[in-house]
PDB file of C-alpha atoms and ligand atoms in Angstrom:
ATOM      1  CA  MET V   2      -8.210 -48.072  51.230  1.00  0.00           C
ATOM      2  CA  THR V   3     -11.923 -47.382  50.610  1.00  0.00           C
ATOM      3  CA  LYS V   4     -14.243 -44.427  50.667  1.00  0.00           C
ATOM      4  CA  GLN V   5     -16.913 -44.317  53.374  1.00  0.00           C
ATOM      5  CA  ILE V   6     -19.694 -46.433  51.862  1.00  0.00           C
ATOM      6  CA  PRO V   7     -23.078 -45.075  52.678  1.00  0.00           C
ATOM      7  CA  ILE V   8     -25.246 -47.551  54.647  1.00  0.00           C
ATOM      8  CA  ASP V   9     -27.847 -47.764  51.933  1.00  0.00           C
ATOM      9  CA  VAL V  10     -25.445 -48.371  48.990  1.00  0.00           C
ATOM     10  CA  LYS V  11     -24.840 -51.782  47.777  1.00  0.00           C
ATOM     11  CA  ILE V  12     -21.508 -52.485  46.347  1.00  0.00           C
ATOM     12  CA  THR V  13     -21.803 -53.849  42.786  1.00  0.00           C
ATOM     13  CA  PRO V  14     -19.278 -54.439  39.944  1.00  0.00           C
ATOM     14  CA  GLU V  15     -20.500 -51.087  38.462  1.00  0.00           C
ATOM     15  CA  ASN V  16     -19.903 -48.876  41.421  1.00  0.00           C
ATOM     16  CA  LYS V  17     -17.102 -50.685  43.341  1.00  0.00           C
ATOM     17  CA  CYS V  18     -14.178 -48.832  41.728  1.00  0.00           C
ATOM     18  CA  ASP V  19     -15.833 -45.561  42.648  1.00  0.00           C
ATOM     19  CA  PHE V  20     -15.328 -46.386  46.359  1.00  0.00           C
ATOM     20  CA  CYS V  21     -11.847 -47.610  46.079  1.00  0.00           C
ATOM     21  CA  THR V  22      -9.457 -44.813  46.673  1.00  0.00           C
ATOM     22  CA  GLY V  23      -6.445 -47.118  46.962  1.00  0.00           C
ATOM     23  CA  SER V  24      -6.762 -48.525  43.546  1.00  0.00           C
ATOM     24  CA  TRP V  25      -4.679 -51.352  44.686  1.00  0.00           C
ATOM     25  CA  CYS V  26      -4.688 -53.038  41.270  1.00  0.00           C
ATOM     26  CA  CYS V  27      -2.673 -50.227  39.816  1.00  0.00           C
ATOM     27  CA  THR V  28      -0.069 -50.367  42.551  1.00  0.00           C
ATOM     28  CA  TYR V  29       2.047 -53.373  41.432  1.00  0.00           C
ATOM     29  CA  ILE V  30       3.091 -55.336  38.397  1.00  0.00           C
ATOM     30  CA  THR V  31       3.573 -59.018  37.973  1.00  0.00           C
ATOM     31  CA  HIS V  32       5.744 -60.863  35.601  1.00  0.00           C
ATOM     32  CA  GLN V  33       5.762 -64.646  34.878  1.00  0.00           C
ATOM     33  CA  ILE V  34       8.966 -66.398  35.031  1.00  0.00           C
ATOM     34  CA  ASP V  35      10.215 -69.783  34.006  1.00  0.00           C
ATOM     35  CA  THR V  36       9.672 -72.370  36.756  1.00  0.00           C
ATOM     36  CA  PRO V  37      12.785 -72.398  38.852  1.00  0.00           C
ATOM     37  CA  ARG V  38      14.297 -75.930  39.165  1.00  0.00           C
ATOM     38  CA  ALA V  39      18.008 -75.671  39.783  1.00  0.00           C
ATOM     39  CA  MET V  40      19.868 -74.198  42.712  1.00  0.00           C
ATOM     40  CA  SER V  41      21.191 -71.486  40.311  1.00  0.00           C
ATOM     41  CA  ASP V  42      17.582 -70.515  39.473  1.00  0.00           C
ATOM     42  CA  PHE V  43      16.755 -69.991  43.087  1.00  0.00           C
ATOM     43  CA  ASP V  44      20.106 -68.205  43.659  1.00  0.00           C
ATOM     44  CA  THR V  45      18.921 -65.571  41.161  1.00  0.00           C
ATOM     45  CA  LEU V  46      15.409 -65.423  42.734  1.00  0.00           C
ATOM     46  CA  LEU V  47      17.102 -64.720  46.103  1.00  0.00           C
ATOM     47  CA  TRP V  48      18.910 -61.874  44.600  1.00  0.00           C
ATOM     48  CA  GLN V  49      15.727 -60.402  43.128  1.00  0.00           C
ATOM     49  CA  VAL V  50      13.542 -60.834  46.257  1.00  0.00           C
ATOM     50  CA  SER V  51      16.412 -59.179  48.338  1.00  0.00           C
ATOM     51  CA  HIS V  52      15.298 -55.951  46.710  1.00  0.00           C
ATOM     52  CA  GLU V  53      12.615 -53.745  48.327  1.00  0.00           C
ATOM     53  CA  ASN V  54       9.143 -54.169  47.074  1.00  0.00           C
ATOM     54  CA  VAL V  55       9.958 -57.291  45.004  1.00  0.00           C
ATOM     55  CA  GLU V  56       7.993 -60.403  45.881  1.00  0.00           C
ATOM     56  CA  LEU V  57       7.742 -63.874  44.530  1.00  0.00           C
ATOM     57  CA  TYR V  58       4.722 -66.255  44.324  1.00  0.00           C
ATOM     58  CA  LYS V  59       3.604 -69.505  42.677  1.00  0.00           C
ATOM     59  CA  ASP V  60      -0.034 -70.133  41.754  1.00  0.00           C
ATOM     60  CA  ASP V  61      -2.007 -72.421  39.419  1.00  0.00           C
ATOM     61  CA  ASP V  62      -0.643 -70.354  36.540  1.00  0.00           C
ATOM     62  CA  GLY V  63       3.112 -70.707  37.569  1.00  0.00           C
ATOM     63  CA  TRP V  64       5.783 -68.649  39.059  1.00  0.00           C
ATOM     64  CA  PHE V  65       5.591 -64.777  39.070  1.00  0.00           C
ATOM     65  CA  LEU V  66       7.751 -61.922  40.274  1.00  0.00           C
ATOM     66  CA  MET V  67       5.549 -59.130  41.822  1.00  0.00           C
ATOM     67  CA  VAL V  68       6.960 -55.582  42.108  1.00  0.00           C
ATOM     68  CA  ILE V  69       5.052 -53.313  44.412  1.00  0.00           C
ATOM     69  CA  THR V  70       5.079 -49.896  42.608  1.00  0.00           C
ATOM     70  CA  PRO V  71       2.295 -47.584  41.824  1.00  0.00           C
ATOM     71  CA  CYS V  72       1.648 -46.856  38.167  1.00  0.00           C
ATOM     72  CA  THR V  73       2.867 -43.366  37.190  1.00  0.00           C
ATOM     73  CA  HIS V  74      -0.624 -42.738  35.622  1.00  0.00           C
ATOM     74  CA  LEU V  75      -2.497 -43.337  38.760  1.00  0.00           C
ATOM     75  CA  GLU V  76      -4.173 -40.003  39.856  1.00  0.00           C
ATOM     76  CA  LYS V  77      -4.409 -38.707  43.469  1.00  0.00           C
ATOM     77  CA  ASP V  78      -8.153 -39.564  43.334  1.00  0.00           C
ATOM     78  CA  GLY V  79      -7.529 -43.123  42.344  1.00  0.00           C
ATOM     79  CA  ARG V  80      -8.463 -42.739  38.689  1.00  0.00           C
ATOM     80  CA  CYS V  81      -6.388 -43.584  35.583  1.00  0.00           C
ATOM     81  CA  GLY V  82      -4.682 -40.602  33.966  1.00  0.00           C
ATOM     82  CA  ILE V  83      -4.719 -42.394  30.584  1.00  0.00           C
ATOM     83  CA  TYR V  84      -8.001 -44.214  30.785  1.00  0.00           C
ATOM     84  CA  GLU V  85      -8.799 -44.098  27.057  1.00  0.00           C
ATOM     85  CA  GLN V  86      -5.319 -45.186  26.167  1.00  0.00           C
ATOM     86  CA  ARG V  87      -4.721 -47.685  29.065  1.00  0.00           C
ATOM     87  CA  PRO V  88      -2.963 -50.865  28.088  1.00  0.00           C
ATOM     88  CA  GLN V  89      -4.904 -53.987  27.195  1.00  0.00           C
ATOM     89  CA  ILE V  90      -3.998 -55.763  30.532  1.00  0.00           C
ATOM     90  CA  CYS V  91      -5.682 -52.879  32.346  1.00  0.00           C
ATOM     91  CA  ARG V  92      -8.726 -53.177  30.257  1.00  0.00           C
ATOM     92  CA  ASP V  93      -8.820 -57.054  30.726  1.00  0.00           C
ATOM     93  CA  HIS V  94      -8.634 -56.645  34.660  1.00  0.00           C
ATOM     94  CA  THR V  95     -11.862 -57.360  36.398  1.00  0.00           C
ATOM     95  CA  ASN V  96     -12.925 -56.000  39.885  1.00  0.00           C
ATOM     96  CA  ASP V  97     -14.464 -59.414  40.657  1.00  0.00           C
ATOM     97  CA  GLY V  98     -12.696 -60.632  43.705  1.00  0.00           C
ATOM     98  CA  CYS V  99     -10.131 -57.780  43.396  1.00  0.00           C
ATOM     99  CA  GLU V 100      -8.010 -56.314  46.189  1.00  0.00           C
ATOM    100  CA  PHE V 101     -10.861 -54.213  47.249  1.00  0.00           C
ATOM    101  CA  ASP V 102     -12.391 -57.369  48.918  1.00  0.00           C
ATOM    102  CA  GLY V 103      -9.138 -57.933  50.796  1.00  0.00           C
ATOM    103  CA  LEU V 104      -5.433 -57.770  49.964  1.00  0.00           C
ATOM    104  CA  CYS V 105      -3.609 -60.876  48.744  1.00  0.00           C
ATOM    105  CA  GLY V 106      -2.007 -62.875  51.335  1.00  0.00           C
ATOM    106  CA  GLU V 107      -0.211 -66.369  51.864  1.00  0.00           C
ATOM    107  CA  ASP V 108      -3.528 -68.084  51.603  1.00  0.00           C
ATOM    108  CA  ASP V 109      -3.938 -66.851  47.876  1.00  0.00           C
ATOM    109  CA  PHE V 110      -0.967 -68.560  46.660  1.00  0.00           C
ATOM    110  CA  ASP V 111       0.639 -71.990  46.623  1.00  0.00           C
ATOM    111  CA  LEU V 112       3.937 -70.376  47.574  1.00  0.00           C
ATOM    112  CA  TYR V 113       4.696 -66.829  48.556  1.00  0.00           C
ATOM    113  CA  PHE V 114       7.952 -65.148  49.211  1.00  0.00           C
ATOM    114  CA  LYS V 115       8.234 -61.576  50.576  1.00  0.00           C
ATOM    115  CA  THR V 116      11.870 -61.824  51.873  1.00  0.00           C
ATOM    116  CA  HIS V 117      15.302 -63.298  51.274  1.00  0.00           C
ATOM    117  CA  GLU V 118      14.763 -65.130  54.532  1.00  0.00           C
ATOM    118  CA  SER V 119      11.525 -66.810  53.729  1.00  0.00           C
ATOM    119  CA  LEU V 120      12.891 -67.894  50.266  1.00  0.00           C
ATOM    120  CA  ASP V 121      16.221 -69.011  51.804  1.00  0.00           C
ATOM    121  CA  LYS V 122      14.384 -71.140  54.324  1.00  0.00           C
ATOM    122  CA  TYR V 123      12.379 -72.782  51.473  1.00  0.00           C
ATOM    123  CA  CYS V 124      15.457 -73.450  49.513  1.00  0.00           C
ATOM    124  CA  ARG V 125      17.236 -75.156  52.457  1.00  0.00           C
ATOM    125  CA  LYS V 126      14.242 -77.567  52.722  1.00  0.00           C
ATOM    126  CA  ARG V 127      14.167 -78.206  48.898  1.00  0.00           C
ATOM    127  CA  PHE V 128      17.917 -78.666  48.514  1.00  0.00           C
ATOM    128  CA  LYS V 129      19.634 -80.876  50.920  1.00  0.00           C
ATOM    129  CA  LYS V 130      23.202 -79.415  49.765  1.00  0.00           C
ATOM    130  CA  TRP V 131      21.980 -75.855  49.509  1.00  0.00           C
ATOM    131  CA  ASP V 132      25.225 -74.353  50.741  1.00  0.00           C
ATOM    132  CA  ILE V 133      27.412 -76.410  48.425  1.00  0.00           C
ATOM    133  CA  ARG V 134      27.636 -73.707  45.920  1.00  0.00           C
ATOM    134  CA  PHE V 135      29.279 -71.391  48.336  1.00  0.00           C
ATOM    135  CA  LYS V 136      32.103 -74.009  48.879  1.00  0.00           C
ATOM    136  CA  LYS V 137      32.281 -74.415  45.192  1.00  0.00           C
ATOM    137  CA  TRP V 138      32.648 -70.707  44.480  1.00  0.00           C
ATOM    138  CA  ALA V 139      35.195 -70.409  47.239  1.00  0.00           C
ATOM    139  CA  LYS V 140      37.182 -73.196  45.656  1.00  0.00           C
ATOM    140  CA  GLU V 141      37.099 -71.568  42.206  1.00  0.00           C
ATOM    141  CA  LYS V 142      38.313 -68.393  43.682  1.00  0.00           C
ATOM    142  CA  ALA V 143      41.100 -70.123  45.556  1.00  0.00           C
ATOM    143  CA  ASP V 144      42.361 -72.136  42.401  1.00  0.00           C
TER     144      ASP V 144
HETATM  145  S1  LIG Q  18     -10.538 -53.172  40.372  1.00  0.00           S
HETATM  146 FE1  LIG Q  18     -10.640 -53.388  42.602  1.00  0.00          FE
HETATM  147  S2  LIG Q  18      -8.672 -52.671  43.361  1.00  0.00           S
HETATM  148 FE2  LIG Q  18      -8.897 -51.842  41.205  1.00  0.00          FE
HETATM  149  S3  LIG Q  18      -9.886 -49.799  41.492  1.00  0.00           S
HETATM  150 FE3  LIG Q  18     -11.476 -51.333  41.216  1.00  0.00          FE
HETATM  151  S4  LIG Q  18     -12.127 -51.903  43.231  1.00  0.00           S
HETATM  152 FE4  LIG Q  18     -10.087 -50.942  43.417  1.00  0.00          FE
HETATM  153  S1  LIG Q  19      -2.437 -47.315  33.074  1.00  0.00           S
HETATM  154 FE1  LIG Q  19      -4.262 -46.738  34.243  1.00  0.00          FE
HETATM  155  S2  LIG Q  19      -5.465 -48.645  34.607  1.00  0.00           S
HETATM  156 FE2  LIG Q  19      -3.420 -49.227  33.982  1.00  0.00          FE
HETATM  157  S3  LIG Q  19      -2.178 -49.565  35.842  1.00  0.00           S
HETATM  158 FE3  LIG Q  19      -1.851 -47.397  35.237  1.00  0.00          FE
HETATM  159  S4  LIG Q  19      -3.372 -46.255  36.394  1.00  0.00           S
HETATM  160 FE4  LIG Q  19      -3.938 -48.293  36.371  1.00  0.00          FE
END
């Protein structure tokens, strides 16, 4: 979401945030995770991505969980309520190529999973015996 940008105003890094009422950069968190390799790793990720507002992606830096949830310090006018005390990660964030220029989509990541369905589909391609764990668990229960 952006404020109406006057026709004679050029967007620069200095004024960009003033026109960004959505403050998208303050509406999610990311958390890097170990690279998933085993079926059990992906099984856990399936559980996580099954929750509302939890997504998963992989880019050049590795695998990340993304939780879409606005920061509690984000004020109605899009400003930071604790600006002087904001965490270092907020201070390091640059508005160069940020969400103001377009929200992230599949093209921005090597892999991007927004739902259980999309990750399950990937797992079925990656692991030929993807469903074998269900049989194993059923057998363990029966024994
Ligand atoms: S860094 Fe980008 S997304 Fe964040 S407030 Fe500024 S313009 Fe908006
Ligand atoms: S602390 Fe401030 S800058 Fe950091 S995410 Fe929250 S609102 Fe944004």
